PDB file of C-alpha atoms in Angstrom:
ATOM      1  CA  UNK A   1      -5.984 -17.449  -3.932  1.00  0.00           C
ATOM      2  CA  UNK A   2      -6.596 -15.802  -7.322  1.00  0.00           C
ATOM      3  CA  UNK A   3      -3.219 -15.694  -9.008  1.00  0.00           C
ATOM      4  CA  UNK A   4      -0.390 -13.291  -8.219  1.00  0.00           C
ATOM      5  CA  UNK A   5       0.742  -9.786  -9.039  1.00  0.00           C
ATOM      6  CA  UNK A   6       4.324 -10.854  -9.847  1.00  0.00           C
ATOM      7  CA  UNK A   7       6.440 -13.830 -10.795  1.00  0.00           C
ATOM      8  CA  UNK A   8      10.016 -13.823  -9.544  1.00  0.00           C
ATOM      9  CA  UNK A   9      12.381 -14.591 -12.421  1.00  0.00           C
ATOM     10  CA  UNK A  10      15.689 -13.716 -10.738  1.00  0.00           C
ATOM     11  CA  UNK A  11      16.891 -12.597  -7.327  1.00  0.00           C
ATOM     12  CA  UNK A  12      15.981  -8.957  -7.922  1.00  0.00           C
ATOM     13  CA  UNK A  13      13.746  -9.186 -11.007  1.00  0.00           C
ATOM     14  CA  UNK A  14       9.985  -9.650 -11.030  1.00  0.00           C
ATOM     15  CA  UNK A  15       7.708 -10.139 -14.028  1.00  0.00           C
ATOM     16  CA  UNK A  16       4.532  -8.074 -13.681  1.00  0.00           C
ATOM     17  CA  UNK A  17       1.278  -9.902 -14.416  1.00  0.00           C
ATOM     18  CA  UNK A  18      -1.903  -8.332 -15.864  1.00  0.00           C
ATOM     19  CA  UNK A  19      -3.389  -8.331 -12.330  1.00  0.00           C
ATOM     20  CA  UNK A  20      -1.206  -5.313 -11.489  1.00  0.00           C
ATOM     21  CA  UNK A  21      -3.161  -3.102 -13.933  1.00  0.00           C
ATOM     22  CA  UNK A  22      -4.691  -0.077 -12.245  1.00  0.00           C
ATOM     23  CA  UNK A  23      -8.113   1.535 -12.662  1.00  0.00           C
ATOM     24  CA  UNK A  24      -7.092   4.076 -15.316  1.00  0.00           C
ATOM     25  CA  UNK A  25      -5.303   1.913 -17.889  1.00  0.00           C
ATOM     26  CA  UNK A  26      -4.723  -1.725 -18.800  1.00  0.00           C
ATOM     27  CA  UNK A  27      -1.125  -0.758 -19.575  1.00  0.00           C
ATOM     28  CA  UNK A  28      -0.112   0.836 -16.236  1.00  0.00           C
ATOM     29  CA  UNK A  29       0.144  -0.667 -12.775  1.00  0.00           C
ATOM     30  CA  UNK A  30      -1.830   0.268  -9.701  1.00  0.00           C
ATOM     31  CA  UNK A  31       0.772   1.635  -7.265  1.00  0.00           C
ATOM     32  CA  UNK A  32      -0.269  -0.786  -4.494  1.00  0.00           C
ATOM     33  CA  UNK A  33       1.452  -3.959  -5.774  1.00  0.00           C
ATOM     34  CA  UNK A  34       4.840  -2.379  -6.660  1.00  0.00           C
ATOM     35  CA  UNK A  35       4.807  -0.469  -3.354  1.00  0.00           C
ATOM     36  CA  UNK A  36       4.244  -3.775  -1.550  1.00  0.00           C
ATOM     37  CA  UNK A  37       7.096  -5.293  -3.563  1.00  0.00           C
ATOM     38  CA  UNK A  38       9.368  -2.545  -2.216  1.00  0.00           C
ATOM     39  CA  UNK A  39       8.049  -3.161   1.315  1.00  0.00           C
ATOM     40  CA  UNK A  40       8.988  -6.820   0.877  1.00  0.00           C
ATOM     41  CA  UNK A  41      12.511  -5.854  -0.191  1.00  0.00           C
ATOM     42  CA  UNK A  42      12.924  -3.622   2.871  1.00  0.00           C
ATOM     43  CA  UNK A  43      11.582  -6.293   5.223  1.00  0.00           C
ATOM     44  CA  UNK A  44      13.910  -8.976   3.843  1.00  0.00           C
ATOM     45  CA  UNK A  45      17.126  -6.931   3.566  1.00  0.00           C
ATOM     46  CA  UNK A  46      19.532  -8.471   6.141  1.00  0.00           C
ATOM     47  CA  UNK A  47      16.467  -9.251   8.244  1.00  0.00           C
ATOM     48  CA  UNK A  48      16.634  -9.854  12.002  1.00  0.00           C
ATOM     49  CA  UNK A  49      13.722 -11.135  14.125  1.00  0.00           C
ATOM     50  CA  UNK A  50      14.060  -8.308  16.652  1.00  0.00           C
ATOM     51  CA  UNK A  51      13.921  -5.562  14.002  1.00  0.00           C
ATOM     52  CA  UNK A  52      10.671  -4.499  12.311  1.00  0.00           C
ATOM     53  CA  UNK A  53       9.628  -2.144   9.535  1.00  0.00           C
ATOM     54  CA  UNK A  54       7.966   0.857  11.214  1.00  0.00           C
ATOM     55  CA  UNK A  55       7.402   3.298   8.362  1.00  0.00           C
ATOM     56  CA  UNK A  56       7.318   3.074   4.581  1.00  0.00           C
ATOM     57  CA  UNK A  57       7.290   6.081   2.255  1.00  0.00           C
ATOM     58  CA  UNK A  58       6.951   5.482  -1.476  1.00  0.00           C
ATOM     59  CA  UNK A  59       7.407   8.110  -4.185  1.00  0.00           C
ATOM     60  CA  UNK A  60       5.806   7.219  -7.517  1.00  0.00           C
ATOM     61  CA  UNK A  61       7.975   8.821 -10.206  1.00  0.00           C
ATOM     62  CA  UNK A  62       5.523   8.297 -13.044  1.00  0.00           C
ATOM     63  CA  UNK A  63       3.199   5.720 -14.616  1.00  0.00           C
ATOM     64  CA  UNK A  64       4.531   2.206 -13.983  1.00  0.00           C
ATOM     65  CA  UNK A  65       4.195   0.018 -17.090  1.00  0.00           C
ATOM     66  CA  UNK A  66       3.253  -3.645 -16.821  1.00  0.00           C
ATOM     67  CA  UNK A  67       6.796  -4.832 -17.418  1.00  0.00           C
ATOM     68  CA  UNK A  68       9.610  -6.532 -15.478  1.00  0.00           C
ATOM     69  CA  UNK A  69      10.648  -4.646 -12.348  1.00  0.00           C
ATOM     70  CA  UNK A  70      14.225  -4.687 -11.060  1.00  0.00           C
ATOM     71  CA  UNK A  71      14.489  -4.148  -7.295  1.00  0.00           C
ATOM     72  CA  UNK A  72      17.585  -2.809  -5.526  1.00  0.00           C
ATOM     73  CA  UNK A  73      18.034  -2.060  -1.814  1.00  0.00           C
ATOM     74  CA  UNK A  74      20.731  -0.227   0.094  1.00  0.00           C
ATOM     75  CA  UNK A  75      21.245   1.138   3.581  1.00  0.00           C
ATOM     76  CA  UNK A  76      21.069   4.944   3.873  1.00  0.00           C
ATOM     77  CA  UNK A  77      21.616   5.301   7.605  1.00  0.00           C
ATOM     78  CA  UNK A  78      23.010   2.318   9.540  1.00  0.00           C
ATOM     79  CA  UNK A  79      22.271   1.762  13.209  1.00  0.00           C
ATOM     80  CA  UNK A  80      21.971  -1.016  15.764  1.00  0.00           C
ATOM     81  CA  UNK A  81      18.529   0.108  16.944  1.00  0.00           C
ATOM     82  CA  UNK A  82      17.219   2.341  14.144  1.00  0.00           C
ATOM     83  CA  UNK A  83      18.211   2.221  10.477  1.00  0.00           C
ATOM     84  CA  UNK A  84      17.015   3.814   7.251  1.00  0.00           C
ATOM     85  CA  UNK A  85      16.850   1.756   4.049  1.00  0.00           C
ATOM     86  CA  UNK A  86      16.047   2.722   0.473  1.00  0.00           C
ATOM     87  CA  UNK A  87      14.619   0.479  -2.253  1.00  0.00           C
ATOM     88  CA  UNK A  88      14.154   1.295  -5.937  1.00  0.00           C
ATOM     89  CA  UNK A  89      11.958  -0.380  -8.551  1.00  0.00           C
ATOM     90  CA  UNK A  90      13.242   0.219 -12.089  1.00  0.00           C
ATOM     91  CA  UNK A  91      11.900  -0.546 -15.557  1.00  0.00           C
ATOM     92  CA  UNK A  92      14.538  -0.891 -18.299  1.00  0.00           C
ATOM     93  CA  UNK A  93      17.037   0.926 -16.080  1.00  0.00           C
ATOM     94  CA  UNK A  94      14.684   3.824 -15.310  1.00  0.00           C
ATOM     95  CA  UNK A  95      13.574   4.265 -11.664  1.00  0.00           C
ATOM     96  CA  UNK A  96       9.774   4.035 -11.445  1.00  0.00           C
ATOM     97  CA  UNK A  97       9.269   4.033  -7.661  1.00  0.00           C
ATOM     98  CA  UNK A  98      11.587   4.829  -4.768  1.00  0.00           C
ATOM     99  CA  UNK A  99      10.804   3.786  -1.194  1.00  0.00           C
ATOM    100  CA  UNK A 100      12.443   4.582   2.109  1.00  0.00           C
ATOM    101  CA  UNK A 101      11.779   2.585   5.229  1.00  0.00           C
ATOM    102  CA  UNK A 102      12.667   3.053   8.877  1.00  0.00           C
ATOM    103  CA  UNK A 103      13.416  -0.261  10.555  1.00  0.00           C
ATOM    104  CA  UNK A 104      13.509  -0.236  14.343  1.00  0.00           C
ATOM    105  CA  UNK A 105      14.296  -2.665  17.123  1.00  0.00           C
ATOM    106  CA  UNK A 106      11.108  -3.973  18.713  1.00  0.00           C
ATOM    107  CA  UNK A 107      10.009  -2.544  22.051  1.00  0.00           C
ATOM    108  CA  UNK A 108      10.843  -4.699  25.101  1.00  0.00           C
ATOM    109  CA  UNK A 109       8.203  -6.986  26.563  1.00  0.00           C
ATOM    110  CA  UNK A 110       7.744  -4.712  29.599  1.00  0.00           C
ATOM    111  CA  UNK A 111       7.174  -1.554  27.515  1.00  0.00           C
ATOM    112  CA  UNK A 112       3.897   0.057  28.675  1.00  0.00           C
ATOM    113  CA  UNK A 113       0.726  -0.012  26.587  1.00  0.00           C
ATOM    114  CA  UNK A 114       0.192   3.556  25.383  1.00  0.00           C
ATOM    115  CA  UNK A 115      -2.731   5.169  23.592  1.00  0.00           C
ATOM    116  CA  UNK A 116      -5.923   3.795  22.095  1.00  0.00           C
ATOM    117  CA  UNK A 117      -5.608   0.428  20.401  1.00  0.00           C
ATOM    118  CA  UNK A 118      -9.276  -0.294  19.720  1.00  0.00           C
ATOM    119  CA  UNK A 119     -10.457  -0.586  16.140  1.00  0.00           C
ATOM    120  CA  UNK A 120     -13.791  -1.177  14.449  1.00  0.00           C
ATOM    121  CA  UNK A 121     -15.311  -4.627  14.980  1.00  0.00           C
ATOM    122  CA  UNK A 122     -15.154  -6.819  11.918  1.00  0.00           C
ATOM    123  CA  UNK A 123     -18.628  -7.853  10.702  1.00  0.00           C
ATOM    124  CA  UNK A 124     -19.432 -11.552  10.739  1.00  0.00           C
ATOM    125  CA  UNK A 125     -19.937 -11.435   6.971  1.00  0.00           C
ATOM    126  CA  UNK A 126     -18.054  -9.134   4.603  1.00  0.00           C
ATOM    127  CA  UNK A 127     -19.401  -8.798   1.082  1.00  0.00           C
ATOM    128  CA  UNK A 128     -17.536  -7.287  -1.843  1.00  0.00           C
ATOM    129  CA  UNK A 129     -18.994  -3.903  -2.815  1.00  0.00           C
ATOM    130  CA  UNK A 130     -18.763  -1.726  -5.906  1.00  0.00           C
ATOM    131  CA  UNK A 131     -15.370  -0.053  -6.294  1.00  0.00           C
ATOM    132  CA  UNK A 132     -14.881   2.506  -9.070  1.00  0.00           C
ATOM    133  CA  UNK A 133     -17.235   0.562 -11.353  1.00  0.00           C
ATOM    134  CA  UNK A 134     -16.637   3.127 -14.113  1.00  0.00           C
ATOM    135  CA  UNK A 135     -12.890   2.285 -14.206  1.00  0.00           C
ATOM    136  CA  UNK A 136     -10.842  -0.611 -15.618  1.00  0.00           C
ATOM    137  CA  UNK A 137     -11.855  -3.707 -13.646  1.00  0.00           C
ATOM    138  CA  UNK A 138      -9.766  -6.561 -15.053  1.00  0.00           C
ATOM    139  CA  UNK A 139      -6.522  -5.960 -13.142  1.00  0.00           C
ATOM    140  CA  UNK A 140      -6.046  -4.990  -9.496  1.00  0.00           C
ATOM    141  CA  UNK A 141      -9.753  -4.319  -8.943  1.00  0.00           C
ATOM    142  CA  UNK A 142     -10.633  -7.869 -10.011  1.00  0.00           C
ATOM    143  CA  UNK A 143      -8.700  -9.448  -7.106  1.00  0.00           C
ATOM    144  CA  UNK A 144      -8.762  -6.787  -4.351  1.00  0.00           C
ATOM    145  CA  UNK A 145     -12.109  -6.699  -2.544  1.00  0.00           C
ATOM    146  CA  UNK A 146     -13.600  -3.791  -0.615  1.00  0.00           C
ATOM    147  CA  UNK A 147     -16.546  -4.214   1.755  1.00  0.00           C
ATOM    148  CA  UNK A 148     -17.899  -0.789   2.736  1.00  0.00           C
ATOM    149  CA  UNK A 149     -19.372  -0.090   6.160  1.00  0.00           C
ATOM    150  CA  UNK A 150     -19.998   3.580   5.276  1.00  0.00           C
ATOM    151  CA  UNK A 151     -19.797   5.400   1.982  1.00  0.00           C
ATOM    152  CA  UNK A 152     -19.254   3.600  -1.296  1.00  0.00           C
ATOM    153  CA  UNK A 153     -16.581   2.989  -3.887  1.00  0.00           C
ATOM    154  CA  UNK A 154     -18.837   4.720  -6.403  1.00  0.00           C
ATOM    155  CA  UNK A 155     -19.559   7.789  -4.244  1.00  0.00           C
ATOM    156  CA  UNK A 156     -17.616  10.885  -3.236  1.00  0.00           C
ATOM    157  CA  UNK A 157     -16.715  11.697   0.348  1.00  0.00           C
ATOM    158  CA  UNK A 158     -15.334  10.028   3.492  1.00  0.00           C
ATOM    159  CA  UNK A 159     -15.706   6.265   3.691  1.00  0.00           C
ATOM    160  CA  UNK A 160     -14.924   3.231   5.803  1.00  0.00           C
ATOM    161  CA  UNK A 161     -14.168  -0.108   4.200  1.00  0.00           C
ATOM    162  CA  UNK A 162     -12.545  -3.453   4.862  1.00  0.00           C
ATOM    163  CA  UNK A 163     -10.161  -4.505   2.089  1.00  0.00           C
ATOM    164  CA  UNK A 164      -8.286  -7.657   1.176  1.00  0.00           C
ATOM    165  CA  UNK A 165      -6.287  -9.062  -1.722  1.00  0.00           C
ATOM    166  CA  UNK A 166      -7.192 -12.506  -3.028  1.00  0.00           C
ATOM    167  CA  UNK A 167      -3.986 -12.553  -5.099  1.00  0.00           C
ATOM    168  CA  UNK A 168      -0.520 -13.243  -3.723  1.00  0.00           C
ATOM    169  CA  UNK A 169       2.109 -10.584  -4.196  1.00  0.00           C
ATOM    170  CA  UNK A 170       4.539 -13.126  -5.683  1.00  0.00           C
ATOM    171  CA  UNK A 171       3.555 -16.460  -7.166  1.00  0.00           C
ATOM    172  CA  UNK A 172       3.887 -19.259  -4.604  1.00  0.00           C
ATOM    173  CA  UNK A 173       4.608 -16.940  -1.662  1.00  0.00           C
ATOM    174  CA  UNK A 174       2.214 -15.763   1.041  1.00  0.00           C
ATOM    175  CA  UNK A 175       2.232 -12.033   1.786  1.00  0.00           C
ATOM    176  CA  UNK A 176       3.310 -10.675   5.147  1.00  0.00           C
ATOM    177  CA  UNK A 177       0.867  -8.435   6.989  1.00  0.00           C
ATOM    178  CA  UNK A 178       2.896  -5.372   6.023  1.00  0.00           C
ATOM    179  CA  UNK A 179       2.864  -6.270   2.335  1.00  0.00           C
ATOM    180  CA  UNK A 180      -0.867  -6.978   2.312  1.00  0.00           C
ATOM    181  CA  UNK A 181      -1.613  -3.729   4.143  1.00  0.00           C
ATOM    182  CA  UNK A 182       0.341  -1.736   1.558  1.00  0.00           C
ATOM    183  CA  UNK A 183      -1.477  -3.422  -1.353  1.00  0.00           C
ATOM    184  CA  UNK A 184      -4.801  -2.355   0.197  1.00  0.00           C
ATOM    185  CA  UNK A 185      -3.799   1.018   1.696  1.00  0.00           C
ATOM    186  CA  UNK A 186      -2.737   2.515  -1.623  1.00  0.00           C
ATOM    187  CA  UNK A 187      -6.434   2.435  -2.568  1.00  0.00           C
ATOM    188  CA  UNK A 188      -7.341   4.839   0.252  1.00  0.00           C
ATOM    189  CA  UNK A 189      -7.745   7.757  -2.154  1.00  0.00           C
ATOM    190  CA  UNK A 190     -10.109   5.594  -4.217  1.00  0.00           C
ATOM    191  CA  UNK A 191     -12.102   4.417  -1.221  1.00  0.00           C
ATOM    192  CA  UNK A 192     -12.604   8.086  -0.286  1.00  0.00           C
ATOM    193  CA  UNK A 193     -12.811   9.827  -3.645  1.00  0.00           C
ATOM    194  CA  UNK A 194     -12.773  13.566  -2.992  1.00  0.00           C
ATOM    195  CA  UNK A 195     -13.783  14.880  -6.425  1.00  0.00           C
ATOM    196  CA  UNK A 196     -15.318  13.644  -9.657  1.00  0.00           C
ATOM    197  CA  UNK A 197     -12.469  11.843 -11.479  1.00  0.00           C
ATOM    198  CA  UNK A 198     -14.001  12.709 -14.861  1.00  0.00           C
ATOM    199  CA  UNK A 199     -13.962  16.484 -14.268  1.00  0.00           C
ATOM    200  CA  UNK A 200     -11.415  17.012 -11.460  1.00  0.00           C
ATOM    201  CA  UNK A 201      -9.152  13.945 -11.188  1.00  0.00           C
ATOM    202  CA  UNK A 202      -6.739  13.687  -8.245  1.00  0.00           C
ATOM    203  CA  UNK A 203      -4.017  11.034  -8.423  1.00  0.00           C
ATOM    204  CA  UNK A 204      -1.601  10.203  -5.616  1.00  0.00           C
ATOM    205  CA  UNK A 205       2.119  10.597  -6.256  1.00  0.00           C
ATOM    206  CA  UNK A 206       3.167   9.032  -2.961  1.00  0.00           C
ATOM    207  CA  UNK A 207       2.178   6.687  -0.158  1.00  0.00           C
ATOM    208  CA  UNK A 208       3.306   6.977   3.470  1.00  0.00           C
ATOM    209  CA  UNK A 209       2.357   4.194   5.886  1.00  0.00           C
ATOM    210  CA  UNK A 210       3.368   4.200   9.572  1.00  0.00           C
ATOM    211  CA  UNK A 211       2.403   1.201  11.703  1.00  0.00           C
ATOM    212  CA  UNK A 212       2.947   0.829  15.458  1.00  0.00           C
ATOM    213  CA  UNK A 213       2.153  -2.896  15.242  1.00  0.00           C
ATOM    214  CA  UNK A 214       2.745  -5.557  12.628  1.00  0.00           C
ATOM    215  CA  UNK A 215      -0.595  -6.315  10.912  1.00  0.00           C
ATOM    216  CA  UNK A 216      -2.236  -9.685  11.220  1.00  0.00           C
ATOM    217  CA  UNK A 217      -3.463 -11.682   8.218  1.00  0.00           C
ATOM    218  CA  UNK A 218      -6.909 -11.081   6.814  1.00  0.00           C
ATOM    219  CA  UNK A 219      -8.954  -7.992   6.088  1.00  0.00           C
ATOM    220  CA  UNK A 220      -7.551  -4.451   6.486  1.00  0.00           C
ATOM    221  CA  UNK A 221      -9.837  -1.613   7.591  1.00  0.00           C
ATOM    222  CA  UNK A 222      -9.501   1.864   6.061  1.00  0.00           C
ATOM    223  CA  UNK A 223     -11.215   4.812   7.771  1.00  0.00           C
ATOM    224  CA  UNK A 224     -10.398   7.459   5.226  1.00  0.00           C
ATOM    225  CA  UNK A 225     -11.115  10.996   4.080  1.00  0.00           C
ATOM    226  CA  UNK A 226      -9.804  12.990   1.126  1.00  0.00           C
ATOM    227  CA  UNK A 227      -9.496  16.749   1.716  1.00  0.00           C
ATOM    228  CA  UNK A 228      -8.914  19.318  -1.060  1.00  0.00           C
ATOM    229  CA  UNK A 229      -8.777  23.108  -1.251  1.00  0.00           C
ATOM    230  CA  UNK A 230      -9.191  25.419  -4.289  1.00  0.00           C
ATOM    231  CA  UNK A 231      -5.847  26.899  -5.213  1.00  0.00           C
ATOM    232  CA  UNK A 232      -4.061  24.650  -2.707  1.00  0.00           C
ATOM    233  CA  UNK A 233      -3.771  20.855  -2.659  1.00  0.00           C
ATOM    234  CA  UNK A 234      -5.372  17.472  -2.017  1.00  0.00           C
ATOM    235  CA  UNK A 235      -4.584  14.976   0.756  1.00  0.00           C
ATOM    236  CA  UNK A 236      -5.985  11.587   1.762  1.00  0.00           C
ATOM    237  CA  UNK A 237      -5.711  10.771   5.469  1.00  0.00           C
ATOM    238  CA  UNK A 238      -6.477   7.219   6.643  1.00  0.00           C
ATOM    239  CA  UNK A 239      -6.636   5.352   9.938  1.00  0.00           C
ATOM    240  CA  UNK A 240      -5.726   1.684   9.434  1.00  0.00           C
ATOM    241  CA  UNK A 241      -6.867  -1.276  11.529  1.00  0.00           C
ATOM    242  CA  UNK A 242      -6.960  -5.048  11.340  1.00  0.00           C
ATOM    243  CA  UNK A 243      -9.392  -7.350  13.136  1.00  0.00           C
ATOM    244  CA  UNK A 244      -7.343  -7.016  16.359  1.00  0.00           C
ATOM    245  CA  UNK A 245      -7.528  -3.205  16.481  1.00  0.00           C
ATOM    246  CA  UNK A 246      -5.712  -0.099  15.327  1.00  0.00           C
ATOM    247  CA  UNK A 247      -2.350  -0.551  13.605  1.00  0.00           C
ATOM    248  CA  UNK A 248      -1.436   2.900  12.273  1.00  0.00           C
ATOM    249  CA  UNK A 249      -1.987   5.535   9.644  1.00  0.00           C
ATOM    250  CA  UNK A 250      -1.588   6.212   5.931  1.00  0.00           C
ATOM    251  CA  UNK A 251      -1.229   9.543   4.109  1.00  0.00           C
ATOM    252  CA  UNK A 252      -1.257  10.232   0.358  1.00  0.00           C
ATOM    253  CA  UNK A 253      -0.580  13.515  -1.423  1.00  0.00           C
ATOM    254  CA  UNK A 254      -2.613  13.883  -4.614  1.00  0.00           C
ATOM    255  CA  UNK A 255      -2.172  15.994  -7.713  1.00  0.00           C
ATOM    256  CA  UNK A 256      -5.570  17.539  -8.355  1.00  0.00           C
ATOM    257  CA  UNK A 257      -6.400  19.172 -11.675  1.00  0.00           C
ATOM    258  CA  UNK A 258      -9.231  20.054 -14.025  1.00  0.00           C
ATOM    259  CA  UNK A 259      -9.777  17.523 -16.808  1.00  0.00           C
ATOM    260  CA  UNK A 260      -9.295  18.669 -20.378  1.00  0.00           C
TER     261      UNK A 260
END
């Protein structure tokens, strides 16, 4: 591994390391690591083996400084089979991200197989490709690899890429498949850049990930497209797979503007 995004200093407090820095500033975090930290909190809250996280929605309330994050979790809607949880990451008492997660009881062993589960075959060799080479490279982008099978991290338009993090989420602790998927999936709008970020930047203010199956370890595949309309909005839509097949979908809403 190549370091970690956070060091746990107390039960609900996590020191942010420089590896969390995003592509636009050495002082602000990429939203992937703190979103994964919230996913971890939702997974671990009064956890039961027969209950799984099915959907995560994260709202990014503003730039997240590289500073200690305090994580709190509470139950919004209790239930024996389906429950809704909410987790908040705060900096100096100010909420920076808020996540809600639906946790559901696992389907029974005799539940029928429904739909298409096939995903893209993983190549025998995956090589790290260019990813936003014009942006800040010494944080998140230094430890999260993207291997493109179509498109490029330096081109506009739809793209397909396998992604993985070489850093742990928390020092000394292996990530779950859910956490690793969130770290990678928040880069979907960068994998498929819809417009020139120097003239018409579009930055996501949220992340919604729904998975019908818990991800396995290893590379995560993003089949992604960013769609924008003049006078309307911008959206990134992504199909997510692991090396065993399809696992779900990710959607990001982006604020698109004209630079200057």
